[in-house]
Structure formats: structure tokens, C-alpha cells
Amino acid sequence: MKGIKILVAGALVGVVALSAWAGKPLIVAHRGYWDAPGSAQNSLRSLVKADSVGAYASEFDVWRSTDGVLFVNHDSKFKGVTACEASSKVLAGVVLDNGEPMPTLKQLLTAAQSLPDLRLVFELKEHPDKEAEALAVKEGIQMVKDMGLADRTDYITFSKEALVNFAKYAPEGSLVQYLSGDLTPMQVKVVGGNAIDYHIGVLRRHPEWIKEAHELGMKVNVWTVDRPEDMQWCIDSGVDLITTNQPVVLKGLL
């Protein structure tokens, strides 16, 4: 009987712990957890580090080379190379700040296959060539599917055209999030999005959008939140996800 009481007590503690966690926002490591020794933005190491500190998801940025290869990097121009105007050979020769070569999307997804607890947030950067951008949406989604990661990948973009295409082609269950902050949640939903991912400055100006999004059945993500006071505001405001360069700090607050 004593053993049963201990088991029941342990189970209740677990339920209480889960209840305490319920409703708290999830942590998205911005460009991976790159602010760590040996890491760099959008590197394979940053993906592994995001997983190692218990982030819910790791965000990364995607460009399409002139010969149709998808690469992962944030800046449109990095170390003198403009991503969407360069060939795959040129992009493969770009070295990140931690000594890794700039990864292809396939290389990053391959690394993610060995990190089953980490969700992925695929940001397609806005391309001047809208035809190339539309191809990148289809090619990126297909690669995610082919590599068995469709059930744990979400999509974000600043591009209205890419937003519409992601909404059209993304697998059911994926979040399709708009970043620019110039549309209301209803306007995002009308074109097929099911989440907003807005800068904290936008949501501080429009806190009512958090409630509106939730009433529409949409998720709310916030970027890029690095100050503890801003993190606390997001937590208190009831957002669903917080994108940050400081996942360890946010984890401590949560």
C-alpha cells in the first residue's frame, strides 16, 4: 500500500508539473543557438546546440542559388556573396564564422534527422525573382517531405507571394506564418496562413492581435526577443512561441 501511495504521489507531481507548464510559450532558437562556443548563425553546429539546450524548435533561413540549389544563410549578401545571385559552387565555398562551409538545405535537414525532439522553422527569404521564390517553396517542401521531416517542420516568410504558396503546398498540420507585420491576423488567415510571427515591436503596438489570432484559431510567434523584460511581456501576453537569440535565458524565465 505504501508503494502505491508513493506511485500515486509521484503521478500527481507529474500532473502538477505538466499543468504548471501548460500555456507557457515554446522556445524557438533564432538561426539556431549560435551564441555559443564553436557555433555560428545558421550553422549545423547551431542546430545541434539548439537541441542540446532544450529549445522546442530551431529557425533557419533559405535561399535558392542561380542553378537551383537551396542554401541556408540569413543575409542576402554575406562575405561579399549575394546568395540569390550566386551559383551553388560559389555558395559552397563561403565559410561561416565558426569555420563550417555554408550548408545546403539538404545538409541541414540531414543533421536534423538525428535530432528527433527538435522542431524546424523553415524561413524562405524574400527573393527579387518571384519565379525562383515560388520554385524554392515547392522544392523546399518536397525536400522536407522526402527526408521524413514533414511532421515537424513549420514555414515562415516576409513575402506575401511565398506565404500564399506555403499555404497552398505545406503539409497539413504545419504552421504557415507571416513575418512582415503589415497584415492583421484575419488578413493572414484569408490568404491561407494559420499563424502570425511578428516582431515584438509590432505586437506591442497591436497587443489586440494576440487575442484576435487566438480567436481565429491561429498561433502567435514573436521575434526576435532577447531582453528578459520583453520575454516576460510575451509570456504575460499569452503568445504561443518566442523566437530568441538567447534560448537559455528564456528557458530560465519559463
mmCIF file of C-alpha atoms in Angstrom:
data_model
loop_
_atom_site.group_PDB
_atom_site.id
_atom_site.type_symbol
_atom_site.label_atom_id
_atom_site.label_comp_id
_atom_site.label_asym_id
_atom_site.label_seq_id
_atom_site.Cartn_x
_atom_site.Cartn_y
_atom_site.Cartn_z
ATOM 1 C CA MET A 1 0.000 0.000 0.000
ATOM 2 C CA LYS A 2 2.815 2.381 0.863
ATOM 3 C CA GLY A 3 4.380 1.738 -2.555
ATOM 4 C CA ILE A 4 1.083 2.512 -4.284
ATOM 5 C CA LYS A 5 0.789 5.792 -2.348
ATOM 6 C CA ILE A 6 4.274 6.774 -3.458
ATOM 7 C CA LEU A 7 3.445 5.984 -7.080
ATOM 8 C CA VAL A 8 0.212 7.973 -6.902
ATOM 9 C CA ALA A 9 2.002 10.887 -5.265
ATOM 10 C CA GLY A 10 4.656 10.788 -7.984
ATOM 11 C CA ALA A 11 1.985 10.745 -10.664
ATOM 12 C CA LEU A 12 0.256 13.742 -9.100
ATOM 13 C CA VAL A 13 3.526 15.660 -9.002
ATOM 14 C CA GLY A 14 3.934 14.920 -12.719
ATOM 15 C CA VAL A 15 0.410 16.162 -13.457
ATOM 16 C CA VAL A 16 1.028 19.320 -11.453
ATOM 17 C CA ALA A 17 4.303 19.896 -13.311
ATOM 18 C CA LEU A 18 2.578 19.475 -16.659
ATOM 19 C CA SER A 19 -0.224 21.789 -15.557
ATOM 20 C CA ALA A 20 2.294 24.403 -14.492
ATOM 21 C CA TRP A 21 3.946 24.214 -17.910
ATOM 22 C CA ALA A 22 0.681 24.290 -19.862
ATOM 23 C CA GLY A 23 0.066 27.593 -21.610
ATOM 24 C CA LYS A 24 3.661 28.767 -21.479
ATOM 25 C CA PRO A 25 5.284 29.773 -24.775
ATOM 26 C CA LEU A 26 7.651 27.464 -26.598
ATOM 27 C CA ILE A 27 11.255 28.431 -27.362
ATOM 28 C CA VAL A 28 12.436 28.888 -30.953
ATOM 29 C CA ALA A 29 16.201 29.346 -31.331
ATOM 30 C CA HIS A 30 16.752 32.124 -33.871
ATOM 31 C CA ARG A 31 19.170 30.931 -36.588
ATOM 32 C CA GLY A 32 19.881 28.048 -34.243
ATOM 33 C CA TYR A 33 21.602 28.565 -30.918
ATOM 34 C CA TRP A 34 24.517 30.420 -32.430
ATOM 35 C CA ASP A 35 25.583 32.499 -29.429
ATOM 36 C CA ALA A 36 27.555 29.586 -28.011
ATOM 37 C CA PRO A 37 31.202 28.459 -28.244
ATOM 38 C CA GLY A 38 32.030 26.916 -31.599
ATOM 39 C CA SER A 39 28.720 27.928 -33.143
ATOM 40 C CA ALA A 40 27.692 30.395 -35.848
ATOM 41 C CA GLN A 41 24.417 31.646 -37.269
ATOM 42 C CA ASN A 42 22.647 29.037 -39.408
ATOM 43 C CA SER A 43 25.454 26.540 -38.979
ATOM 44 C CA LEU A 44 24.992 22.824 -38.439
ATOM 45 C CA ARG A 45 26.548 23.358 -35.018
ATOM 46 C CA SER A 46 23.864 25.920 -34.137
ATOM 47 C CA LEU A 47 21.187 23.348 -34.905
ATOM 48 C CA VAL A 48 22.809 20.791 -32.603
ATOM 49 C CA LYS A 49 23.290 23.407 -29.880
ATOM 50 C CA ALA A 50 19.619 24.428 -30.073
ATOM 51 C CA ASP A 51 18.674 20.838 -29.419
ATOM 52 C CA SER A 52 21.210 20.490 -26.607
ATOM 53 C CA VAL A 53 19.715 23.362 -24.582
ATOM 54 C CA GLY A 54 16.173 22.064 -24.939
ATOM 55 C CA ALA A 55 14.758 24.507 -27.489
ATOM 56 C CA TYR A 56 11.414 23.463 -28.932
ATOM 57 C CA ALA A 57 12.494 24.475 -32.430
ATOM 58 C CA SER A 58 15.370 25.893 -34.439
ATOM 59 C CA GLU A 59 14.798 28.531 -37.107
ATOM 60 C CA PHE A 60 16.899 28.785 -40.274
ATOM 61 C CA ASP A 61 16.900 30.887 -43.447
ATOM 62 C CA VAL A 62 16.818 29.587 -47.020
ATOM 63 C CA TRP A 63 17.994 30.994 -50.352
ATOM 64 C CA ARG A 64 17.933 29.488 -53.855
ATOM 65 C CA SER A 65 21.126 29.641 -55.909
ATOM 66 C CA THR A 66 21.074 30.576 -59.588
ATOM 67 C CA ASP A 67 21.359 26.893 -60.501
ATOM 68 C CA GLY A 68 18.535 25.810 -58.231
ATOM 69 C CA VAL A 69 20.251 24.582 -55.052
ATOM 70 C CA LEU A 70 18.789 25.634 -51.698
ATOM 71 C CA PHE A 71 21.287 27.027 -49.173
ATOM 72 C CA VAL A 72 20.923 28.087 -45.554
ATOM 73 C CA ASN A 73 22.059 31.595 -44.601
ATOM 74 C CA HIS A 74 20.434 34.727 -43.255
ATOM 75 C CA ASP A 75 21.911 37.735 -45.027
ATOM 76 C CA SER A 76 21.141 38.331 -48.687
ATOM 77 C CA LYS A 77 24.790 39.356 -49.028
ATOM 78 C CA PHE A 78 27.292 37.505 -46.871
ATOM 79 C CA LYS A 79 31.065 37.852 -47.082
ATOM 80 C CA GLY A 80 30.746 39.571 -50.430
ATOM 81 C CA VAL A 81 28.445 36.976 -51.983
ATOM 82 C CA THR A 82 24.790 37.682 -52.838
ATOM 83 C CA ALA A 83 23.039 34.382 -52.213
ATOM 84 C CA CYS A 84 20.294 34.503 -54.841
ATOM 85 C CA GLU A 85 22.735 35.781 -57.498
ATOM 86 C CA ALA A 86 25.430 33.157 -56.920
ATOM 87 C CA SER A 87 25.902 29.616 -58.154
ATOM 88 C CA SER A 88 25.907 26.627 -55.828
ATOM 89 C CA LYS A 89 29.654 26.275 -56.386
ATOM 90 C CA VAL A 90 30.273 29.810 -55.162
ATOM 91 C CA LEU A 91 27.945 29.461 -52.164
ATOM 92 C CA ALA A 92 29.500 26.139 -51.147
ATOM 93 C CA GLY A 93 32.839 27.943 -50.918
ATOM 94 C CA VAL A 94 31.594 30.521 -48.402
ATOM 95 C CA VAL A 95 32.930 29.844 -44.898
ATOM 96 C CA LEU A 96 30.876 30.674 -41.801
ATOM 97 C CA ASP A 97 32.381 32.386 -38.771
ATOM 98 C CA ASN A 98 32.916 29.051 -36.997
ATOM 99 C CA GLY A 99 34.808 27.547 -39.939
ATOM 100 C CA GLU A 100 31.949 25.465 -41.356
ATOM 101 C CA PRO A 101 31.031 25.853 -45.021
ATOM 102 C CA MET A 102 27.673 27.441 -45.712
ATOM 103 C CA PRO A 103 25.288 24.460 -45.527
ATOM 104 C CA THR A 104 22.802 23.416 -48.132
ATOM 105 C CA LEU A 105 19.253 22.815 -47.006
ATOM 106 C CA LYS A 106 19.794 19.117 -47.603
ATOM 107 C CA GLN A 107 22.817 19.091 -45.294
ATOM 108 C CA LEU A 108 20.909 20.868 -42.544
ATOM 109 C CA LEU A 109 17.902 18.557 -42.864
ATOM 110 C CA THR A 110 20.221 15.555 -42.778
ATOM 111 C CA ALA A 111 21.629 16.820 -39.472
ATOM 112 C CA ALA A 112 18.079 17.366 -38.192
ATOM 113 C CA GLN A 113 17.193 13.736 -38.839
ATOM 114 C CA SER A 114 19.373 12.742 -35.888
ATOM 115 C CA LEU A 115 17.664 15.293 -33.590
ATOM 116 C CA PRO A 116 14.141 13.861 -33.337
ATOM 117 C CA ASP A 117 12.993 16.123 -30.494
ATOM 118 C CA LEU A 118 13.781 19.368 -32.310
ATOM 119 C CA ARG A 119 11.152 21.038 -34.491
ATOM 120 C CA LEU A 120 12.282 23.020 -37.537
ATOM 121 C CA VAL A 121 11.214 26.508 -38.603
ATOM 122 C CA PHE A 122 11.980 26.987 -42.309
ATOM 123 C CA GLU A 123 12.180 30.661 -43.312
ATOM 124 C CA LEU A 124 12.241 31.333 -47.012
ATOM 125 C CA LYS A 125 13.915 34.670 -47.638
ATOM 126 C CA GLU A 126 12.196 37.063 -49.995
ATOM 127 C CA HIS A 127 13.687 36.713 -53.479
ATOM 128 C CA PRO A 128 13.630 39.521 -56.073
ATOM 129 C CA ASP A 129 12.910 36.851 -58.704
ATOM 130 C CA LYS A 130 9.419 35.681 -57.771
ATOM 131 C CA GLU A 131 9.598 32.698 -60.110
ATOM 132 C CA ALA A 132 12.713 31.462 -58.300
ATOM 133 C CA GLU A 133 10.987 32.136 -54.974
ATOM 134 C CA ALA A 134 7.953 30.053 -55.975
ATOM 135 C CA LEU A 135 10.228 27.211 -57.054
ATOM 136 C CA ALA A 136 12.062 27.417 -53.732
ATOM 137 C CA VAL A 137 8.773 26.945 -51.867
ATOM 138 C CA LYS A 138 7.899 23.793 -53.803
ATOM 139 C CA GLU A 139 11.431 22.395 -53.784
ATOM 140 C CA GLY A 140 11.905 23.093 -50.093
ATOM 141 C CA ILE A 141 8.635 21.470 -49.061
ATOM 142 C CA GLN A 142 9.327 18.456 -51.268
ATOM 143 C CA MET A 143 12.798 18.009 -49.773
ATOM 144 C CA VAL A 144 11.373 18.192 -46.254
ATOM 145 C CA LYS A 145 8.836 15.501 -47.188
ATOM 146 C CA ASP A 146 11.413 13.293 -48.905
ATOM 147 C CA MET A 147 13.617 13.392 -45.809
ATOM 148 C CA GLY A 148 10.823 12.391 -43.478
ATOM 149 C CA LEU A 149 10.616 15.719 -41.647
ATOM 150 C CA ALA A 150 7.224 16.970 -42.811
ATOM 151 C CA ASP A 151 5.551 16.290 -39.473
ATOM 152 C CA ARG A 152 7.948 18.548 -37.559
ATOM 153 C CA THR A 153 8.602 21.464 -39.908
ATOM 154 C CA ASP A 154 6.865 24.853 -39.975
ATOM 155 C CA TYR A 155 7.254 27.676 -42.501
ATOM 156 C CA ILE A 156 7.713 31.434 -42.195
ATOM 157 C CA THR A 157 8.300 34.240 -44.686
ATOM 158 C CA PHE A 158 8.245 38.013 -45.185
ATOM 159 C CA SER A 159 6.990 37.528 -48.745
ATOM 160 C CA LYS A 160 3.235 37.698 -49.373
ATOM 161 C CA GLU A 161 3.690 35.584 -52.508
ATOM 162 C CA ALA A 162 5.609 32.913 -50.622
ATOM 163 C CA LEU A 163 3.009 32.995 -47.842
ATOM 164 C CA VAL A 164 0.287 32.125 -50.345
ATOM 165 C CA ASN A 165 2.416 29.356 -51.852
ATOM 166 C CA PHE A 166 3.338 27.879 -48.486
ATOM 167 C CA ALA A 167 -0.344 27.860 -47.531
ATOM 168 C CA LYS A 168 -1.084 26.041 -50.790
ATOM 169 C CA TYR A 169 1.630 23.381 -50.640
ATOM 170 C CA ALA A 170 2.660 22.881 -46.978
ATOM 171 C CA PRO A 171 1.570 19.577 -45.411
ATOM 172 C CA GLU A 172 -1.496 19.617 -43.199
ATOM 173 C CA GLY A 173 -0.504 20.343 -39.611
ATOM 174 C CA SER A 174 2.368 22.681 -40.479
ATOM 175 C CA LEU A 175 2.306 26.245 -39.235
ATOM 176 C CA VAL A 176 2.423 28.761 -42.093
ATOM 177 C CA GLN A 177 3.478 32.061 -40.524
ATOM 178 C CA TYR A 178 3.756 35.591 -41.898
ATOM 179 C CA LEU A 179 6.575 37.812 -40.650
ATOM 180 C CA SER A 180 6.177 41.326 -42.019
ATOM 181 C CA GLY A 181 3.632 42.622 -39.517
ATOM 182 C CA ASP A 182 1.626 44.663 -42.028
ATOM 183 C CA LEU A 183 -1.425 42.390 -42.077
ATOM 184 C CA THR A 184 -3.985 41.722 -39.359
ATOM 185 C CA PRO A 185 -4.426 38.110 -38.251
ATOM 186 C CA MET A 186 -7.674 37.959 -40.241
ATOM 187 C CA GLN A 187 -5.893 39.154 -43.376
ATOM 188 C CA VAL A 188 -3.233 36.471 -42.896
ATOM 189 C CA LYS A 189 -5.893 33.816 -42.444
ATOM 190 C CA VAL A 190 -7.791 34.921 -45.558
ATOM 191 C CA VAL A 191 -4.755 34.153 -47.747
ATOM 192 C CA GLY A 192 -4.218 30.785 -46.074
ATOM 193 C CA GLY A 193 -1.825 31.420 -43.186
ATOM 194 C CA ASN A 194 -2.573 29.853 -39.817
ATOM 195 C CA ALA A 195 -0.148 31.817 -37.633
ATOM 196 C CA ILE A 196 1.498 35.193 -37.271
ATOM 197 C CA ASP A 197 5.167 35.608 -36.422
ATOM 198 C CA TYR A 198 5.596 39.321 -35.770
ATOM 199 C CA HIS A 199 8.356 41.490 -34.345
ATOM 200 C CA ILE A 200 7.813 42.322 -30.701
ATOM 201 C CA GLY A 201 7.548 45.995 -31.617
ATOM 202 C CA VAL A 202 4.564 45.222 -33.846
ATOM 203 C CA LEU A 203 2.772 43.257 -31.128
ATOM 204 C CA ARG A 204 3.492 45.901 -28.501
ATOM 205 C CA ARG A 205 1.706 48.374 -30.810
ATOM 206 C CA HIS A 206 -1.063 45.880 -31.546
ATOM 207 C CA PRO A 207 -1.473 43.641 -28.483
ATOM 208 C CA GLU A 208 -5.075 43.071 -29.551
ATOM 209 C CA TRP A 209 -3.753 40.982 -32.453
ATOM 210 C CA ILE A 210 -2.714 38.266 -29.993
ATOM 211 C CA LYS A 211 -6.317 37.826 -28.861
ATOM 212 C CA GLU A 212 -7.635 38.173 -32.419
ATOM 213 C CA ALA A 213 -5.276 35.486 -33.677
ATOM 214 C CA HIS A 214 -6.248 33.096 -30.900
ATOM 215 C CA GLU A 215 -9.951 33.694 -31.515
ATOM 216 C CA LEU A 216 -9.320 32.762 -35.164
ATOM 217 C CA GLY A 217 -7.586 29.540 -34.089
ATOM 218 C CA MET A 218 -4.163 30.879 -35.090
ATOM 219 C CA LYS A 219 -0.836 30.615 -33.276
ATOM 220 C CA VAL A 220 1.230 33.650 -32.294
ATOM 221 C CA ASN A 221 5.022 33.699 -32.566
ATOM 222 C CA VAL A 222 7.178 36.729 -31.685
ATOM 223 C CA TRP A 223 10.648 37.697 -32.964
ATOM 224 C CA THR A 224 13.396 38.419 -32.009
ATOM 225 C CA VAL A 225 13.050 38.619 -28.236
ATOM 226 C CA ASP A 226 16.343 38.851 -26.343
ATOM 227 C CA ARG A 227 15.739 41.165 -23.370
ATOM 228 C CA PRO A 228 14.329 39.500 -20.238
ATOM 229 C CA GLU A 229 11.734 42.253 -19.802
ATOM 230 C CA ASP A 230 10.499 41.662 -23.354
ATOM 231 C CA MET A 231 10.442 37.914 -22.789
ATOM 232 C CA GLN A 232 8.309 38.445 -19.688
ATOM 233 C CA TRP A 233 5.914 40.699 -21.605
ATOM 234 C CA CYS A 234 5.467 37.958 -24.203
ATOM 235 C CA ILE A 235 4.888 35.338 -21.505
ATOM 236 C CA ASP A 236 2.347 37.549 -19.731
ATOM 237 C CA SER A 237 0.608 38.334 -23.036
ATOM 238 C CA GLY A 238 -0.040 34.669 -23.758
ATOM 239 C CA VAL A 239 1.873 34.183 -27.006
ATOM 240 C CA ASP A 240 2.482 30.631 -28.191
ATOM 241 C CA LEU A 241 6.106 30.787 -29.318
ATOM 242 C CA ILE A 242 9.033 33.128 -28.698
ATOM 243 C CA THR A 243 11.895 33.345 -31.166
ATOM 244 C CA THR A 244 15.133 34.377 -29.472
ATOM 245 C CA ASN A 245 18.891 34.514 -29.780
ATOM 246 C CA GLN A 246 19.029 33.724 -26.048
ATOM 247 C CA PRO A 247 17.166 30.424 -25.573
ATOM 248 C CA VAL A 248 18.939 29.651 -22.281
ATOM 249 C CA VAL A 249 17.838 32.976 -20.752
ATOM 250 C CA LEU A 250 14.258 32.404 -21.888
ATOM 251 C CA LYS A 251 14.300 28.850 -20.582
ATOM 252 C CA GLY A 252 15.326 30.210 -17.191
ATOM 253 C CA LEU A 253 12.349 32.588 -17.128
ATOM 254 C CA LEU A 254 9.976 29.791 -18.080
#
